[in-house]
Coordinates of C-alpha atoms and ligand atoms in Angstrom, one line a residue:
M401 CA 109.2 105.4 105.7
S402 CA 110.5 107.0 102.5
R403 CA 113.5 104.7 102.3
Y404 CA 111.4 101.6 103.0
F405 CA 111.8 99.1 100.2
D406 CA 110.6 95.9 102.0
H407 CA 106.8 95.9 101.2
N408 CA 106.7 92.2 100.4
A409 CA 107.6 91.6 104.3
T410 CA 104.9 94.1 105.3
T411 CA 103.3 97.5 104.5
P412 CA 102.5 100.6 106.6
I413 CA 98.9 100.8 107.5
S414 CA 97.1 102.9 105.2
A415 CA 94.9 105.7 106.3
A416 CA 91.6 104.1 105.1
A417 CA 92.4 101.0 107.3
R418 CA 93.4 103.0 110.4
D419 CA 90.0 104.9 110.0
A420 CA 87.9 101.8 109.6
W421 CA 89.7 100.2 112.5
L422 CA 88.9 102.9 114.7
Q423 CA 85.5 103.2 113.6
A424 CA 84.7 99.6 114.0
S425 CA 86.2 99.6 117.5
E426 CA 84.3 102.4 118.8
K427 CA 80.8 101.8 117.1
F428 CA 80.8 98.0 116.7
W429 CA 82.6 96.6 119.8
H430 CA 79.9 94.3 120.8
N431 CA 80.4 90.6 120.4
P432 CA 78.7 89.6 117.0
S433 CA 77.3 86.6 118.4
S434 CA 75.4 88.1 121.3
L435 CA 71.6 88.6 121.1
Y436 CA 70.9 92.4 121.8
P437 CA 70.7 95.4 119.2
G438 CA 74.4 96.6 119.6
A439 CA 75.5 92.8 118.9
G440 CA 73.0 92.7 115.9
A441 CA 74.7 95.9 114.6
A442 CA 78.2 94.2 114.8
S443 CA 76.9 91.2 113.2
R444 CA 75.4 92.9 110.3
R445 CA 78.5 95.1 109.9
L446 CA 80.5 91.8 109.8
E447 CA 78.3 90.4 107.0
D448 CA 78.5 93.8 105.2
E449 CA 82.3 93.4 105.3
R450 CA 82.1 89.8 104.0
E451 CA 79.9 91.0 101.0
K452 CA 82.3 93.9 100.4
L453 CA 85.2 91.6 100.2
A454 CA 83.3 89.1 97.8
R455 CA 82.6 92.0 95.5
L456 CA 86.2 92.9 95.5
L457 CA 87.4 89.3 94.8
G458 CA 84.7 89.1 91.9
V459 CA 82.5 86.6 93.5
D460 CA 79.2 86.2 91.8
E461 CA 76.6 88.0 94.2
E462 CA 74.0 85.3 93.8
E463 CA 76.6 82.7 95.3
D464 CA 77.5 82.1 98.9
S465 CA 80.8 84.1 99.1
G466 CA 82.7 81.4 100.7
I467 CA 84.8 83.6 102.7
I468 CA 86.2 82.7 106.2
F469 CA 88.0 85.6 108.0
T470 CA 91.1 84.4 109.6
S471 CA 94.2 85.7 111.5
G472 CA 96.3 85.7 108.4
A473 CA 97.8 83.7 105.6
T474 CA 99.8 81.4 107.7
E475 CA 96.6 80.1 109.4
G476 CA 94.7 79.8 106.0
N477 CA 97.5 77.8 104.4
E478 CA 97.9 75.5 107.4
A479 CA 94.1 74.9 107.8
T480 CA 93.7 74.1 104.1
I481 CA 96.4 71.5 104.1
A482 CA 95.7 70.0 107.4
Y483 CA 92.1 69.7 106.2
F484 CA 92.9 68.0 103.1
A485 CA 95.4 65.6 104.8
R486 CA 92.7 64.6 107.4
T487 CA 89.7 64.3 105.1
R488 CA 91.4 62.4 102.2
P489 CA 93.9 60.1 104.0
S490 CA 96.6 58.4 102.0
T491 CA 96.2 61.0 99.0
C492 CA 99.1 63.1 97.8
C493 CA 99.5 66.9 97.9
L494 CA 101.5 68.5 95.1
I495 CA 103.3 71.8 95.9
S496 CA 105.8 73.9 94.1
S497 CA 109.4 73.9 95.4
I498 CA 109.2 77.8 96.0
E499 CA 106.3 77.8 98.3
H500 CA 106.2 80.1 101.3
P501 CA 107.2 78.3 104.5
S502 CA 103.6 78.5 105.7
V503 CA 102.7 76.0 102.8
D504 CA 105.9 74.0 102.8
A505 CA 106.0 73.0 106.6
P506 CA 102.3 72.2 106.9
A507 CA 102.6 69.9 103.8
A508 CA 105.5 68.0 105.3
R509 CA 103.8 67.9 108.6
H510 CA 100.4 66.6 107.5
F511 CA 101.1 64.8 104.2
D512 CA 104.5 63.5 105.4
N513 CA 106.1 61.6 102.6
R514 CA 103.1 62.1 100.4
V515 CA 104.1 65.5 99.3
I516 CA 105.2 65.8 95.7
K517 CA 107.4 69.0 95.0
L518 CA 107.2 70.3 91.5
P519 CA 110.5 71.7 90.2
V520 CA 110.6 75.4 88.8
T521 CA 112.5 76.6 85.7
P522 CA 115.7 78.7 86.0
E523 CA 113.4 81.7 85.6
G524 CA 111.3 80.7 88.8
I525 CA 108.2 79.5 87.0
V526 CA 106.7 76.2 88.1
S527 CA 107.1 73.4 85.3
L528 CA 103.5 72.8 83.9
P529 CA 104.9 69.7 82.0
E530 CA 105.8 68.3 85.4
L531 CA 102.6 69.3 86.9
E532 CA 100.6 67.5 84.1
K533 CA 102.7 64.5 84.5
A534 CA 102.4 64.6 88.5
L535 CA 98.6 65.0 88.0
G536 CA 98.4 62.0 85.6
R537 CA 99.7 59.7 88.3
G538 CA 96.4 60.1 90.2
N539 CA 95.8 59.9 94.0
I540 CA 96.4 63.8 94.3
S541 CA 93.9 65.4 96.6
L542 CA 95.3 69.0 96.5
V543 CA 97.7 71.3 94.3
S544 CA 99.1 74.2 96.3
I545 CA 100.8 76.8 94.2
M546 CA 101.4 80.4 94.9
A547 CA 100.2 83.2 92.7
A548 CA 103.4 85.2 92.9
N549 CA 106.6 84.7 94.7
N550 CA 107.5 86.7 97.8
E551 CA 111.5 86.7 97.3
T552 CA 111.4 86.9 93.4
G553 CA 108.3 88.4 92.5
V554 CA 107.9 85.9 89.7
I555 CA 104.1 85.4 88.8
Q556 CA 103.1 81.8 88.3
P557 CA 100.9 80.8 85.4
F558 CA 97.8 80.3 87.6
A559 CA 95.3 80.2 85.0
E560 CA 97.2 77.3 83.1
I561 CA 97.7 75.4 86.6
S562 CA 93.9 75.8 87.1
A563 CA 92.9 74.4 83.8
L564 CA 95.2 71.5 84.3
C565 CA 93.8 70.8 87.8
R566 CA 90.2 71.1 86.7
A567 CA 90.8 68.7 83.9
K568 CA 91.7 66.1 86.5
E569 CA 89.1 67.4 89.0
V570 CA 91.8 68.1 91.6
L571 CA 91.4 71.1 93.9
F572 CA 93.7 74.0 93.3
H573 CA 94.8 76.0 96.6
C574 CA 96.6 79.4 95.9
D575 CA 98.5 81.4 98.4
A576 CA 98.1 84.7 96.8
V577 CA 99.3 87.0 99.6
Q578 CA 101.7 89.0 97.4
W579 CA 99.0 89.2 94.4
F580 CA 96.4 91.1 96.3
G581 CA 96.6 94.8 96.3
K582 CA 99.0 94.8 93.3
H583 CA 96.7 93.1 90.6
T584 CA 93.2 92.4 90.1
A585 CA 92.0 90.3 92.8
A586 CA 89.2 88.5 90.8
D587 CA 91.7 86.9 88.4
I588 CA 92.8 84.7 91.1
T589 CA 89.5 84.0 92.5
A590 CA 88.4 83.0 89.2
A591 CA 91.4 80.3 88.8
A592 CA 91.7 78.7 92.4
D593 CA 89.2 76.7 94.5
I594 CA 90.8 78.0 97.7
V595 CA 92.4 81.3 97.9
V596 CA 94.4 82.8 100.8
G597 CA 95.1 86.5 101.5
S598 CA 96.6 88.5 104.4
A599 CA 95.8 92.3 105.1
H600 CA 99.2 93.6 106.2
K601 CA 100.6 93.0 102.7
F602 CA 98.4 95.7 101.2
G603 CA 97.9 98.4 103.9
G604 CA 95.9 96.6 106.4
P605 CA 96.6 95.5 109.9
K606 CA 98.7 92.6 111.0
G607 CA 96.9 89.5 112.3
T608 CA 94.0 89.6 109.9
G609 CA 93.4 87.7 106.7
F610 CA 91.0 85.6 104.8
L611 CA 90.4 82.4 103.0
R612 CA 87.9 82.0 100.2
T613 CA 86.7 78.6 99.1
G614 CA 84.9 78.1 95.8
P615 CA 81.9 75.8 95.3
M616 CA 83.8 72.6 95.2
A617 CA 85.6 73.3 98.7
R618 CA 82.8 74.6 100.7
T619 CA 83.2 71.9 103.4
L620 CA 86.6 73.1 104.4
A621 CA 86.5 74.1 108.0
M622 CA 89.2 75.1 110.3
Q623 CA 89.4 75.5 114.2
T624 CA 86.3 73.9 116.0
G625 CA 84.6 75.6 119.2
G626 CA 81.7 78.0 118.8
P627 CA 79.5 78.6 115.7
Q628 CA 81.3 81.8 114.3
E629 CA 82.0 82.0 110.5
H630 CA 79.2 79.9 109.7
G631 CA 80.7 77.1 111.8
R632 CA 83.9 77.0 109.7
R633 CA 86.3 78.9 112.1
A634 CA 85.4 79.1 115.6
G635 CA 86.3 82.2 117.7
T636 CA 85.0 85.7 118.2
E637 CA 85.6 87.8 115.0
N638 CA 88.2 90.5 115.0
L639 CA 85.8 93.0 113.5
P640 CA 88.1 96.1 113.7
G641 CA 90.8 94.1 111.8
I642 CA 88.2 92.8 109.3
S643 CA 86.9 96.2 108.6
A644 CA 90.4 97.6 108.3
M645 CA 91.4 94.7 105.9
V646 CA 88.4 95.3 103.7
S647 CA 88.9 99.0 103.5
S648 CA 92.6 98.8 102.7
L649 CA 91.9 96.3 100.0
E650 CA 89.2 98.4 98.5
E651 CA 91.7 101.5 98.5
A652 CA 94.4 99.2 96.9
S653 CA 92.1 98.0 94.3
A654 CA 91.1 101.6 93.3
K655 CA 95.1 102.4 92.9
L656 CA 96.2 99.4 90.9
S657 CA 97.3 101.7 87.9
Q658 CA 99.7 103.3 90.1
W659 CA 101.9 100.0 90.0
E660 CA 103.0 100.8 86.4
G661 CA 105.1 103.8 87.8
Q662 CA 106.9 101.2 90.3
A663 CA 107.6 98.7 87.5
E664 CA 109.2 101.5 85.4
Q665 CA 111.4 102.7 88.4
R666 CA 112.2 99.2 89.2
D667 CA 113.5 98.5 85.6
L668 CA 115.5 101.7 85.8
L669 CA 117.2 100.7 89.0
E670 CA 118.1 97.4 87.5
S671 CA 119.5 98.7 84.5
T672 CA 121.4 101.4 86.4
I673 CA 122.9 98.5 88.6
T674 CA 123.7 96.0 86.1
S675 CA 125.4 98.5 83.9
S676 CA 127.5 100.2 86.9
L677 CA 128.1 97.0 89.0
P678 CA 128.9 94.5 86.4
G679 CA 128.4 90.8 87.6
T680 CA 125.0 91.7 89.1
I681 CA 122.4 89.2 88.4
I682 CA 118.6 89.9 88.3
V683 CA 116.7 87.0 89.5
G684 CA 113.6 86.1 87.2
K685 CA 114.3 89.0 84.8
D686 CA 112.5 87.6 81.9
S687 CA 109.7 86.3 83.8
R688 CA 106.5 88.2 84.5
R689 CA 107.0 89.7 87.8
L690 CA 105.3 91.9 90.4
P691 CA 105.8 95.5 89.4
N692 CA 107.4 96.3 92.8
T693 CA 110.1 93.4 93.4
S694 CA 113.6 93.0 92.3
M695 CA 115.8 90.4 93.7
L696 CA 119.4 91.0 92.9
I697 CA 122.4 88.9 93.3
M698 CA 125.2 91.4 93.9
P699 CA 128.7 90.9 92.4
E700 CA 130.4 90.7 95.8
G701 CA 130.1 90.9 99.5
R702 CA 127.6 89.0 101.7
N703 CA 123.8 90.2 101.7
L704 CA 123.9 91.0 105.2
K705 CA 126.9 93.3 104.8
W706 CA 125.0 95.1 102.0
L707 CA 121.9 95.1 104.4
T708 CA 123.7 96.5 107.1
R709 CA 125.4 99.4 105.1
L710 CA 122.3 100.3 103.3
G711 CA 120.3 100.1 106.7
R712 CA 122.9 102.8 108.0
M713 CA 121.9 105.0 105.1
G714 CA 118.4 104.8 106.1
F715 CA 117.3 102.2 103.3
S716 CA 115.2 99.0 104.6
V717 CA 115.8 96.2 102.0
S718 CA 116.0 92.4 102.9
T719 CA 117.8 89.3 102.0
G720 CA 114.7 87.5 101.1
S721 CA 111.8 86.3 102.8
A722 CA 111.1 87.7 106.5
C723 CA 110.0 84.4 107.5
S724 CA 113.4 82.6 106.7
S725 CA 115.5 85.4 107.5
G726 CA 117.0 83.5 110.5
S727 CA 117.6 80.3 108.6
A728 CA 121.1 79.2 108.1
D729 CA 120.2 77.3 104.8
G730 CA 119.7 80.4 102.8
S731 CA 116.7 80.7 100.3
H732 CA 115.1 77.5 99.2
V733 CA 113.6 79.5 96.5
L734 CA 116.9 80.6 94.9
S735 CA 118.1 77.2 95.3
A736 CA 115.2 75.7 93.4
M737 CA 116.0 77.9 90.8
G738 CA 119.5 76.6 90.4
L739 CA 121.6 79.4 92.0
N740 CA 124.5 78.3 94.1
T741 CA 125.2 78.7 97.8
A742 CA 127.8 81.8 97.0
E743 CA 125.2 83.4 95.0
I744 CA 122.4 83.0 97.4
N745 CA 124.5 84.6 100.0
R746 CA 124.7 87.8 97.9
A747 CA 120.9 88.0 97.3
L748 CA 119.1 91.4 98.1
R749 CA 115.4 91.7 97.8
I750 CA 114.0 95.2 97.0
S751 CA 110.1 95.6 97.1
S752 CA 108.5 98.9 96.9
G753 CA 105.1 100.4 97.6
I754 CA 103.1 102.8 95.5
A755 CA 104.4 105.9 97.7
N756 CA 108.0 105.2 96.8
D757 CA 108.9 108.0 94.3
A758 CA 111.6 108.4 91.6
G759 CA 113.7 110.3 93.9
Q760 CA 113.7 107.4 96.5
W761 CA 114.5 104.8 93.9
A762 CA 117.2 107.1 92.4
S763 CA 118.8 107.5 95.8
L764 CA 118.5 103.9 96.4
A765 CA 120.5 103.2 93.3
A766 CA 123.1 105.6 94.3
A767 CA 123.4 103.9 97.8
L768 CA 123.8 100.5 96.2
Q769 CA 126.9 102.0 94.2
E770 CA 128.1 103.6 97.2
V771 CA 128.0 100.4 99.1
S772 CA 129.9 98.7 96.2
R773 CA 132.6 101.3 96.3
S774 CA 133.0 100.7 100.0
M775 CA 133.2 97.0 99.5
D776 CA 135.9 97.5 96.8
Q777 CA 138.0 99.7 99.2
G778 CA 137.5 97.5 102.1
T779 CA 136.2 100.6 103.9
T780 CA 133.0 101.0 106.1
S781 CA 130.2 103.3 105.7
P782 CA 131.0 106.8 106.8
G783 CA 132.1 106.9 110.4
Q784 CA 130.7 103.4 111.0
S785 CA 132.0 99.9 111.9
I786 CA 130.3 97.2 109.8
L787 CA 129.5 93.5 110.0
Ligands
PLP571 N1 102.5 83.5 102.0 C1 103.4 84.4 101.6 C2 103.7 84.3 100.0 C3 103.8 85.4 102.3 O1 104.8 86.3 101.7 C4 103.6 85.5 103.6 C5 104.3 86.5 104.5 O2 105.4 86.9 104.5 C6 102.8 84.5 104.2 C7 102.2 83.6 103.4 C8 102.4 84.7 105.6 O3 101.4 85.5 105.7 P1 101.0 86.0 107.4 O4 102.0 87.0 107.7 O5 99.7 86.7 107.1 O6 100.9 84.8 108.0

């Protein structure tokens, strides 16, 4: 685990999440919708978890929390976009050109040719003047812009986006998957009408997530069937997963200050690499970024070669989004930022967790330098044949 630098893809499960999962599986295994006392206890536990999550998200206690538990962010993103396309026919949807495929693909599918894609600056930030211009055209039912990009870590100006949307009374959906667990959760809840999160990005289990709707979006409903989730998402609730998710977010929220150390280590690695490997580009360097993420364009060699050689040295990094790792087209995010195909093919993403210590960061920097030397000499990693 110590050489794992791919936390934007997924995180190891936290001790708090595992304990909560086991406890809920053993004690609250009844169906929360059944009518005997054991089921009542499960149902109460479910609502307790909803309240706890609402507090973590900074939702006013007097208010209906608007939380729907889901199977993850892909479900929440798809359901949001499908709902608006279905209930506001012939309106348009505005998304950024750097959205995750779980927003991009449903927008294309449900809104068809009524999707307006906003450009980003070379620093990876959505263009606010373009957003304002597009909102001015009218007939927009939904704006969907992520909180922080999963590939570059660049944080989007969501408070400003929110103000522009509110001025036009257009609802703002925010895929905040990479924000939760690294920054204050309530900042996003305050800005967006619909917020989506995923447990496995902050120490919770895979296949569990949430969608939170503000007062203007309470009619949003997803799958139909039974009356679960206040009639908004049918299906027996995954109570162990939900308990584990809420515990992991609680734990992560108490440790937010620890990310400062990651930002320092990340910056140190970036300065070491740019001075020792001239020609390295740091994507989004001058933007506000997540404290754990570094997207590097290496000076030479395809990223898969770097990935393989680093992998043989025990380091897990990635070429970008895990969701597009099989795609032949390369990163649409880097392309939207104006990078060319050759540069995109040399992109390596490093994303840490709070447990990555200075020694691990230093050995990653040393490993990058060693791989670079092996590229220069055309040699393979010690005793290995390579891609
Ligand atoms: N949105 C972003 C920004 C992501 O990084 C991911 C996961 O990679 C998702 C959505 C999809 O999340 P899930 O795995 O919960 O479906």
